XYZ file of N, CA, C and O in Angstrom:
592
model
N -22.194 12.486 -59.509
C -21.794 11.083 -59.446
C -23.047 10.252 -59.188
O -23.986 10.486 -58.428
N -22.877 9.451 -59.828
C -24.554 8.537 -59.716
C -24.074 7.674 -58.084
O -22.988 7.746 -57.509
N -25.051 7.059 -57.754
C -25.719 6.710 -56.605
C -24.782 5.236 -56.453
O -24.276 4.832 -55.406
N -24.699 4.453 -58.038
C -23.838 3.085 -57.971
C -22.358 3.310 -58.040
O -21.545 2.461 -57.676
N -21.999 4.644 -58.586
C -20.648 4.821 -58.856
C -20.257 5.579 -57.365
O -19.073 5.780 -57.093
N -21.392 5.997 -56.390
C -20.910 6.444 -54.958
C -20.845 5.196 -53.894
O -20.291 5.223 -52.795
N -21.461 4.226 -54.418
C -21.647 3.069 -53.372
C -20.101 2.082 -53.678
O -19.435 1.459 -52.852
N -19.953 2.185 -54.673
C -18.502 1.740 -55.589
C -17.829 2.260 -54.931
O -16.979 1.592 -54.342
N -17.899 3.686 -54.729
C -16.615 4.397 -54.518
C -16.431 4.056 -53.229
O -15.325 3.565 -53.002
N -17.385 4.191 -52.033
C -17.747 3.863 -50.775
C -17.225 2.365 -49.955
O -16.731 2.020 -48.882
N -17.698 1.775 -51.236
C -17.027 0.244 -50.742
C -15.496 0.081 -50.975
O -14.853 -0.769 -50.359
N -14.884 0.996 -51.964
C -13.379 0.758 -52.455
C -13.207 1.481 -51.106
O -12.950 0.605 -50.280
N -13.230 2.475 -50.620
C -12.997 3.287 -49.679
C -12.725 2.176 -48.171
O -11.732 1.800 -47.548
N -13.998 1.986 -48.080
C -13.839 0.797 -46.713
C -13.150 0.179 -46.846
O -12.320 0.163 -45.937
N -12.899 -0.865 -48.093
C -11.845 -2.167 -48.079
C -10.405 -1.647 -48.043
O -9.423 -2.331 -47.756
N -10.406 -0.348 -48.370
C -8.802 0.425 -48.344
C -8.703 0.140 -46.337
O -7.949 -0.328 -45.485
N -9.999 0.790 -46.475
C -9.340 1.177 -44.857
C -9.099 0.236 -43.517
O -8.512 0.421 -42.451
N -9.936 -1.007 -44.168
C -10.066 -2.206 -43.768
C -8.132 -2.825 -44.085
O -7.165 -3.178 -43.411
N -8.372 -2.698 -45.018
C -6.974 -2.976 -45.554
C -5.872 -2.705 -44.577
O -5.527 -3.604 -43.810
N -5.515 -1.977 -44.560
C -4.584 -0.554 -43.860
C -4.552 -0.560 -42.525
O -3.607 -0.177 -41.836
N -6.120 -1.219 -41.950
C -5.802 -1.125 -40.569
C -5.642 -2.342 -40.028
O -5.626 -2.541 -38.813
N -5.528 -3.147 -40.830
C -4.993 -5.252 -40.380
C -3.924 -5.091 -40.725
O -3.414 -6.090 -40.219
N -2.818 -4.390 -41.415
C -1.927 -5.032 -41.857
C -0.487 -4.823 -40.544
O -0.522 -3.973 -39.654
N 0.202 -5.424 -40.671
C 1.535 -5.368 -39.432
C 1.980 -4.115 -39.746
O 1.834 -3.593 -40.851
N 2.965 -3.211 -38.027
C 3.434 -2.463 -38.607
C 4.107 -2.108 -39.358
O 4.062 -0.936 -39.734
N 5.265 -3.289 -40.014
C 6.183 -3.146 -41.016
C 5.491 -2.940 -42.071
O 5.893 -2.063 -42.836
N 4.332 -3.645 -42.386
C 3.705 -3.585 -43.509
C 3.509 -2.239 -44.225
O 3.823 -1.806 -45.334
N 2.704 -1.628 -42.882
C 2.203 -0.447 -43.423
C 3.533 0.766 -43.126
O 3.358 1.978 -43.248
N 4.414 0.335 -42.854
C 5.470 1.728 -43.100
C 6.262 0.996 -44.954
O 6.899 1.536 -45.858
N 5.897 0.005 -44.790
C 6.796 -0.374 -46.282
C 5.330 0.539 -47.319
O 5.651 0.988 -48.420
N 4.060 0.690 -46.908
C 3.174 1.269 -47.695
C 3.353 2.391 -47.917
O 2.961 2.881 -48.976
N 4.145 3.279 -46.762
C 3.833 4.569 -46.366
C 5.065 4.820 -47.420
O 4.810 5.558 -48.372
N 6.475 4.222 -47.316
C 7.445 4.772 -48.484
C 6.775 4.266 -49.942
O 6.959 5.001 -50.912
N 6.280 3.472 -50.056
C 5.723 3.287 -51.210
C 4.789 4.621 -51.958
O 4.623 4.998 -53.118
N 4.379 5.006 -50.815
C 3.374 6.286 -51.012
C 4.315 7.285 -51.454
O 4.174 7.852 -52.538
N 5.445 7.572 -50.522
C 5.953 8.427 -50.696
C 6.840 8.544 -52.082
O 7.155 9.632 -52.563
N 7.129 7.519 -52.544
C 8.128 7.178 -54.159
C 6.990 7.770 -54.769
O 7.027 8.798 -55.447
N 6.119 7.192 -54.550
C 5.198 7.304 -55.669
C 4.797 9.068 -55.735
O 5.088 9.664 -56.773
N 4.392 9.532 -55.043
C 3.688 11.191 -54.983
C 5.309 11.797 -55.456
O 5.187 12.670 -56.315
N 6.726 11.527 -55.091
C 7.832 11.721 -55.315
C 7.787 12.000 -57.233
O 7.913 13.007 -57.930
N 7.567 10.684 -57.505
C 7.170 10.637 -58.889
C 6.507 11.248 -59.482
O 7.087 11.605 -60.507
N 5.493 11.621 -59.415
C 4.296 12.389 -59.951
C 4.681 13.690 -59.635
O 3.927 14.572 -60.046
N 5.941 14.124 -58.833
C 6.231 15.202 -58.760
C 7.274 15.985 -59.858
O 7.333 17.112 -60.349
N 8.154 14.575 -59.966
C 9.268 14.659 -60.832
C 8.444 14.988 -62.268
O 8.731 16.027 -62.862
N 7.348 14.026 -62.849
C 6.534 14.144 -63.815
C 6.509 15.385 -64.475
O 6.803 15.769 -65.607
N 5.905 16.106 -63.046
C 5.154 17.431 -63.426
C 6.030 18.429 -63.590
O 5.557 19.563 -63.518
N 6.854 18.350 -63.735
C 7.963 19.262 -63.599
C 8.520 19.491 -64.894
O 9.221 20.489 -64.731
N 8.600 19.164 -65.994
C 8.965 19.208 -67.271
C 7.739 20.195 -67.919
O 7.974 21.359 -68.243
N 6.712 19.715 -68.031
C 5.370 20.556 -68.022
C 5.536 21.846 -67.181
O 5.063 22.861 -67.692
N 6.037 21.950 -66.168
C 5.816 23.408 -64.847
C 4.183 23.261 -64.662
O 3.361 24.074 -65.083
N 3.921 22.164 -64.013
C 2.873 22.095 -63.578
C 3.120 22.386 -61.873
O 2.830 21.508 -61.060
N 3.542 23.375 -61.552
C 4.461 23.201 -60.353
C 2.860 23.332 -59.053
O 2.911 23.234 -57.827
N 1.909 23.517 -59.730
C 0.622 23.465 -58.240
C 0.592 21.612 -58.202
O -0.079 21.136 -57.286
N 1.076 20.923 -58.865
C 0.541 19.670 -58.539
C 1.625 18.948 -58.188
O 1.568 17.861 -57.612
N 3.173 19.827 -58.698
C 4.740 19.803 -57.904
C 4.204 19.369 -56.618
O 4.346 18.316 -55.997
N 3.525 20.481 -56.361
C 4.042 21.450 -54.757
C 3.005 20.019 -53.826
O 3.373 19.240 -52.947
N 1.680 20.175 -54.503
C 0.745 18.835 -53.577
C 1.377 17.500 -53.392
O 1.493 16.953 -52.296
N 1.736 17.060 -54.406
C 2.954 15.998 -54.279
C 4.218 15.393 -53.141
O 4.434 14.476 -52.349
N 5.043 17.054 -53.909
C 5.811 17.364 -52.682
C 5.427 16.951 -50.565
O 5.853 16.199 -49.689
N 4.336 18.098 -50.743
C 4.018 18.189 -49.545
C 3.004 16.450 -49.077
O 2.567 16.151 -47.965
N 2.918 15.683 -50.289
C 2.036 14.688 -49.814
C 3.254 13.756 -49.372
O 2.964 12.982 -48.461
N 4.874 13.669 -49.961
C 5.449 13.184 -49.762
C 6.117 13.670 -48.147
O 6.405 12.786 -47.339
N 6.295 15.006 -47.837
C 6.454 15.514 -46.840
C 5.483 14.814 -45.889
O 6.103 14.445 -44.891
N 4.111 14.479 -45.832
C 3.151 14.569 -44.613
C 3.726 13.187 -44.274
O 3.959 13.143 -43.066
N 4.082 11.886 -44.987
C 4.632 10.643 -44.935
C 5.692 10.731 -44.287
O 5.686 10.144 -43.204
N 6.908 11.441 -44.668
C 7.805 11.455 -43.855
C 7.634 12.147 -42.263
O 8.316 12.094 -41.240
N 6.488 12.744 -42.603
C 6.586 13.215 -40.713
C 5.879 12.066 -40.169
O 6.353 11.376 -39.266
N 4.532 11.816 -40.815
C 4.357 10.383 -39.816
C 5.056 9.736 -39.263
O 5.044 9.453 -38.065
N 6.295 9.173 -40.680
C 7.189 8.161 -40.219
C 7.956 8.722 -39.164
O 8.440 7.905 -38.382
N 8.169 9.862 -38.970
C 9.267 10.894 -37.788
C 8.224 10.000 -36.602
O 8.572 9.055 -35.894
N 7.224 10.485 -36.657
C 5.991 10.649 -35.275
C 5.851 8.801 -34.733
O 5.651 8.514 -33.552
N 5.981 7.863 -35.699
C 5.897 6.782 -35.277
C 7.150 6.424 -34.483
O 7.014 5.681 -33.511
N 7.915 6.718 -34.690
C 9.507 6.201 -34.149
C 9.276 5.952 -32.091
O 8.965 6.758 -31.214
N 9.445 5.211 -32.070
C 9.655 4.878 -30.660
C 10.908 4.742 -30.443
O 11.604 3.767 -30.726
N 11.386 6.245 -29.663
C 13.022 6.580 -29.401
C 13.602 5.478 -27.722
O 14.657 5.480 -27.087
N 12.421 4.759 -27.570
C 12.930 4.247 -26.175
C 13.257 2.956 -26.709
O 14.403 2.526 -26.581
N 12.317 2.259 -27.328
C 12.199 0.765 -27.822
C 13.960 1.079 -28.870
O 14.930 0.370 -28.600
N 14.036 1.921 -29.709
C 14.689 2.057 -30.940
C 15.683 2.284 -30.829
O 16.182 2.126 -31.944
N 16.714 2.715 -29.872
C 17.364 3.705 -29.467
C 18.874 3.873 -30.088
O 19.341 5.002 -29.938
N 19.434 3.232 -30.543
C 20.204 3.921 -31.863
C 19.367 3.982 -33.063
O 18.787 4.960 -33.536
N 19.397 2.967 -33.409
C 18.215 2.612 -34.833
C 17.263 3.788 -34.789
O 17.023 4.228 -35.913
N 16.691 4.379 -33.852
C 15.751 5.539 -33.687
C 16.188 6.323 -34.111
O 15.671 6.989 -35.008
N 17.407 6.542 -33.566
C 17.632 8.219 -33.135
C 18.502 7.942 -34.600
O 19.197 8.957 -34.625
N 18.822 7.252 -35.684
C 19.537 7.136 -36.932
C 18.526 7.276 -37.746
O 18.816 7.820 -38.812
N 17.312 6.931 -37.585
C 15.736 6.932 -38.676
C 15.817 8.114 -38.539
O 16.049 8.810 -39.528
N 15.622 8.779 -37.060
C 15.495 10.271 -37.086
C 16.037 11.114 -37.806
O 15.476 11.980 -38.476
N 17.035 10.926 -37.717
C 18.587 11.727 -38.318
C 17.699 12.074 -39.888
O 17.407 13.076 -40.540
N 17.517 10.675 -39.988
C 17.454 10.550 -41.915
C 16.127 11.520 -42.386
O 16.170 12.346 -43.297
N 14.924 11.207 -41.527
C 13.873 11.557 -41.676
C 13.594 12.932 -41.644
O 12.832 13.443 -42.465
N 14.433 13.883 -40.320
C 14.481 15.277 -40.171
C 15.294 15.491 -41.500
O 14.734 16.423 -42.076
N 16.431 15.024 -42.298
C 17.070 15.379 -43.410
C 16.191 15.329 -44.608
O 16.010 16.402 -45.184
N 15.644 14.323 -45.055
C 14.795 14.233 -45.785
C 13.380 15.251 -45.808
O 12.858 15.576 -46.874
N 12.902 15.655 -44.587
C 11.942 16.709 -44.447
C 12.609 18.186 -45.156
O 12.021 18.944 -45.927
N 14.152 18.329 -44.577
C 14.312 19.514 -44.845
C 14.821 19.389 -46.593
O 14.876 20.418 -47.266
N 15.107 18.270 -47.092
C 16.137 18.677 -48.488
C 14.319 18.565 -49.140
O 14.128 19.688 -49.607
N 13.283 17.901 -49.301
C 12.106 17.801 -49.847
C 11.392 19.455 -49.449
O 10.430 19.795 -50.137
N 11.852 20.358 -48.429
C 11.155 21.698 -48.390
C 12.304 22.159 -49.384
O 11.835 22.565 -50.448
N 13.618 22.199 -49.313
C 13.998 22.721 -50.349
C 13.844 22.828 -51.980
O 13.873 23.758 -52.786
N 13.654 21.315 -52.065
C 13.226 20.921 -53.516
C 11.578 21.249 -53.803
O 11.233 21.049 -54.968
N 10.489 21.746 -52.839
C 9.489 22.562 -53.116
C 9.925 23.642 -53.536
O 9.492 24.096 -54.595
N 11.092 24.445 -52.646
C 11.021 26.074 -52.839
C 11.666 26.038 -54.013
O 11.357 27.043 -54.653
N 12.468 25.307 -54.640
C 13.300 25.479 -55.948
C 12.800 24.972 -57.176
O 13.153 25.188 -58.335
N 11.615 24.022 -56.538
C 11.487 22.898 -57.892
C 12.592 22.178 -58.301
O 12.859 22.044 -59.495
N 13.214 21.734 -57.469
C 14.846 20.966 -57.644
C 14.461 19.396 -58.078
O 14.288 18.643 -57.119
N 14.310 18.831 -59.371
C 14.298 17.871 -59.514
C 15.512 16.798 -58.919
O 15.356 15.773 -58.255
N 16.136 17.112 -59.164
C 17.907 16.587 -58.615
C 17.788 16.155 -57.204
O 18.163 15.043 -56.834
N 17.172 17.199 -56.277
C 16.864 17.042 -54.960
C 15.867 15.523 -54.811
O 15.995 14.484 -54.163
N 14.843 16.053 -55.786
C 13.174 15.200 -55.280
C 14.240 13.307 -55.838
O 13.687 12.219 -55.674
N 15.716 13.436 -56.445
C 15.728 11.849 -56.976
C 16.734 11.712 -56.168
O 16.830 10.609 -55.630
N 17.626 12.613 -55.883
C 18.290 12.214 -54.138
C 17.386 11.729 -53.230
O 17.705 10.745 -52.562
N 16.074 12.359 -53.054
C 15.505 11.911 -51.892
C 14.578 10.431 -52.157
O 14.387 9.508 -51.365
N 14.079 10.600 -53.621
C 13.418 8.997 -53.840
C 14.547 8.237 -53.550
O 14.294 7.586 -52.536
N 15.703 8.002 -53.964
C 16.373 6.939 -53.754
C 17.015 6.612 -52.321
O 17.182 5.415 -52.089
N 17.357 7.438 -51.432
C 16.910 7.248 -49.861
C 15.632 6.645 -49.598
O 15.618 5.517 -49.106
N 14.671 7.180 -49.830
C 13.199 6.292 -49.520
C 13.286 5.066 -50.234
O 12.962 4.053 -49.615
N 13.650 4.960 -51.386
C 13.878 3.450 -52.322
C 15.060 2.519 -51.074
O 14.804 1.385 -50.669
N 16.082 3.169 -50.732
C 16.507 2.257 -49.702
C 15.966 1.840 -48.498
O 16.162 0.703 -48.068
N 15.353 2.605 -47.963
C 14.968 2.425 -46.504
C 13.550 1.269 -46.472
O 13.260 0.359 -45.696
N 12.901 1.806 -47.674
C 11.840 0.806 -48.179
C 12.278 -0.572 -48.064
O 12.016 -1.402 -47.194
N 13.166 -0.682 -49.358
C 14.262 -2.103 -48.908
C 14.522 -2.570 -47.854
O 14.327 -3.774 -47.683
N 15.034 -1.776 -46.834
C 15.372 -2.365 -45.733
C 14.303 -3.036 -44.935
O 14.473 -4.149 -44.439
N 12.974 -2.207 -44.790
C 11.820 -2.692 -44.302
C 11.291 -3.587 -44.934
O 10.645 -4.224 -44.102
N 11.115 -4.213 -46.305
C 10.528 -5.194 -46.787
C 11.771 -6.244 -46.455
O 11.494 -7.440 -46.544
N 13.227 -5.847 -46.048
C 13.440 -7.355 -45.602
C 12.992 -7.788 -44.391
O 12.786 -8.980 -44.164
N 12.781 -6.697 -43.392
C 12.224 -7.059 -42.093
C 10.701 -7.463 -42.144
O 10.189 -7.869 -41.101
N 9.926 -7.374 -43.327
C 8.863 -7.691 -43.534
C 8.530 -9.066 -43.598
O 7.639 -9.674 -43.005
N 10.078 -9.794 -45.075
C 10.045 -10.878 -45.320
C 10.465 -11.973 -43.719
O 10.013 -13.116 -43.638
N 11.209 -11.466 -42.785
C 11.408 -12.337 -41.665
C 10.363 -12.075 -40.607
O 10.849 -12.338 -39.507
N 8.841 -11.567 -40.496
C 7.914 -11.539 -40.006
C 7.415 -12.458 -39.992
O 7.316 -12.919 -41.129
N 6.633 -13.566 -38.617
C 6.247 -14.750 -39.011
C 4.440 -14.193 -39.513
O 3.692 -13.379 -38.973
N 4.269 -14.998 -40.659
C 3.314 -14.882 -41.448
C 1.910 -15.372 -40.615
O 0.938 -14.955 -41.245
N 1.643 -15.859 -39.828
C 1.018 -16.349 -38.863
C 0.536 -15.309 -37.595
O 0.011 -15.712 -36.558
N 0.821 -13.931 -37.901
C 1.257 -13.196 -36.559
C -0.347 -12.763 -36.428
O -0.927 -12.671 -37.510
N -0.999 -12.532 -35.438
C -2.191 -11.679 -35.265
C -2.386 -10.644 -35.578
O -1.631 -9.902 -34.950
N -3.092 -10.039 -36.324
C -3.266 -9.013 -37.323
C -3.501 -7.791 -35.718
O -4.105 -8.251 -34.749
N -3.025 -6.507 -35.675
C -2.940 -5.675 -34.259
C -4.047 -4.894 -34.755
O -4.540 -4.917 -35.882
N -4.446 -4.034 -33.511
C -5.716 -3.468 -33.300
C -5.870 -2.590 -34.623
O -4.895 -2.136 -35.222
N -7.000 -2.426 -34.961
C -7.243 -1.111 -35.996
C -6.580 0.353 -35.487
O -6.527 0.824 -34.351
N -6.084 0.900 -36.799
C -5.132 1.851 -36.389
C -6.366 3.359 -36.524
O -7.472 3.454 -37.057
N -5.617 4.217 -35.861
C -6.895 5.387 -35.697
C -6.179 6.182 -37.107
O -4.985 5.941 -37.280
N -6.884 7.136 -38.136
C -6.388 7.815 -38.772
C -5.634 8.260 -38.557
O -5.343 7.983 -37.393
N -4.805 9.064 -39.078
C -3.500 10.173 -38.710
C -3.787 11.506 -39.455
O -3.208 12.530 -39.093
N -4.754 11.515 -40.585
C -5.231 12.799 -41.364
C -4.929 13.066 -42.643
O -5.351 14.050 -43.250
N -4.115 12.123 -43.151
C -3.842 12.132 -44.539
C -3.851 10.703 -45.373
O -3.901 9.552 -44.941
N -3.803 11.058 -46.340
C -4.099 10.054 -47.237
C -3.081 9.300 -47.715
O -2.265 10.118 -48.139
N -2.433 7.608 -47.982
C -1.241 7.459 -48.626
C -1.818 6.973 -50.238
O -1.077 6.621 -51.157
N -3.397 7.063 -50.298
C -3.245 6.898 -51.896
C -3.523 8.241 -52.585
O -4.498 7.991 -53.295
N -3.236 9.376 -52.740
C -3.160 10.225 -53.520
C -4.414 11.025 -53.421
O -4.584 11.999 -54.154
């Protein structure tokens, strides 16, 4: 890779992360299902082909999203609403290991369209966020990636 196409890459890199770590928390969980439709997709893709090694990365990239979202939940602040995300999120972990071990397309569009709702739900709580709000501290990594 040449030296301008690493400084390119370097600067897209920062402004991602710059990005990502100003934005509200609704924001970035409406990113995180976004991530997850999307790797969902590219899973469904590959699957007609039996490209099933780039299935399975997919899969599991959509898996690492849903555990975040498990790990963020604040069961004290949340406490039905929590312990109901939970519910969904431990379900969704386990029917997405199933649809790895089977290659179950059927499964992977049951589970996009749960994430397609819940997404929804958060971009309306997004839209009643006052737009004015102080952008919160920079967030520390978590270890994975939500762009691919």
């Amino acid at each position: 890779m040449s030296l301008a196409r690493k400084t390119a890459y370097s600067g897209y890199n920062e402004y991602k992360v710059n990005e990502i770590s100003t934005v509200s928390q609704v924001k970035l969980i409406v990113m995180l299902f976004d991530g997850a439709v999307r790797f969902l997709g590219i899973a469904m893709e590959n699957m007609t082909p039996r490209k099933y090694d780039v299935v399975n990365q997919n899969i599991i990239k959509a898996q690492d999203i849903v555990t975040e979202l498990l790990l963020s939940l604040n069961m004290e602040e949340g406490k039905e609403v929590a312990n109901n995300l939970m519910s969904i999120y431990i379900y969704l972990k386990k029917r997405l290991l199933e649809a790895n071990m089977k290659k179950d397309k059927k499964i992977l569009e049951e589970c996009t369209k749960i994430l397609k709702e819940l997404k929804s739900s958060w971009e309306e709580m997004e839209k009643k966020e006052p737009s004015n709000q102080i952008p919160q501290a920079p967030r520390t990594s978590t270890g994975f990636s939500i762009k691919g």
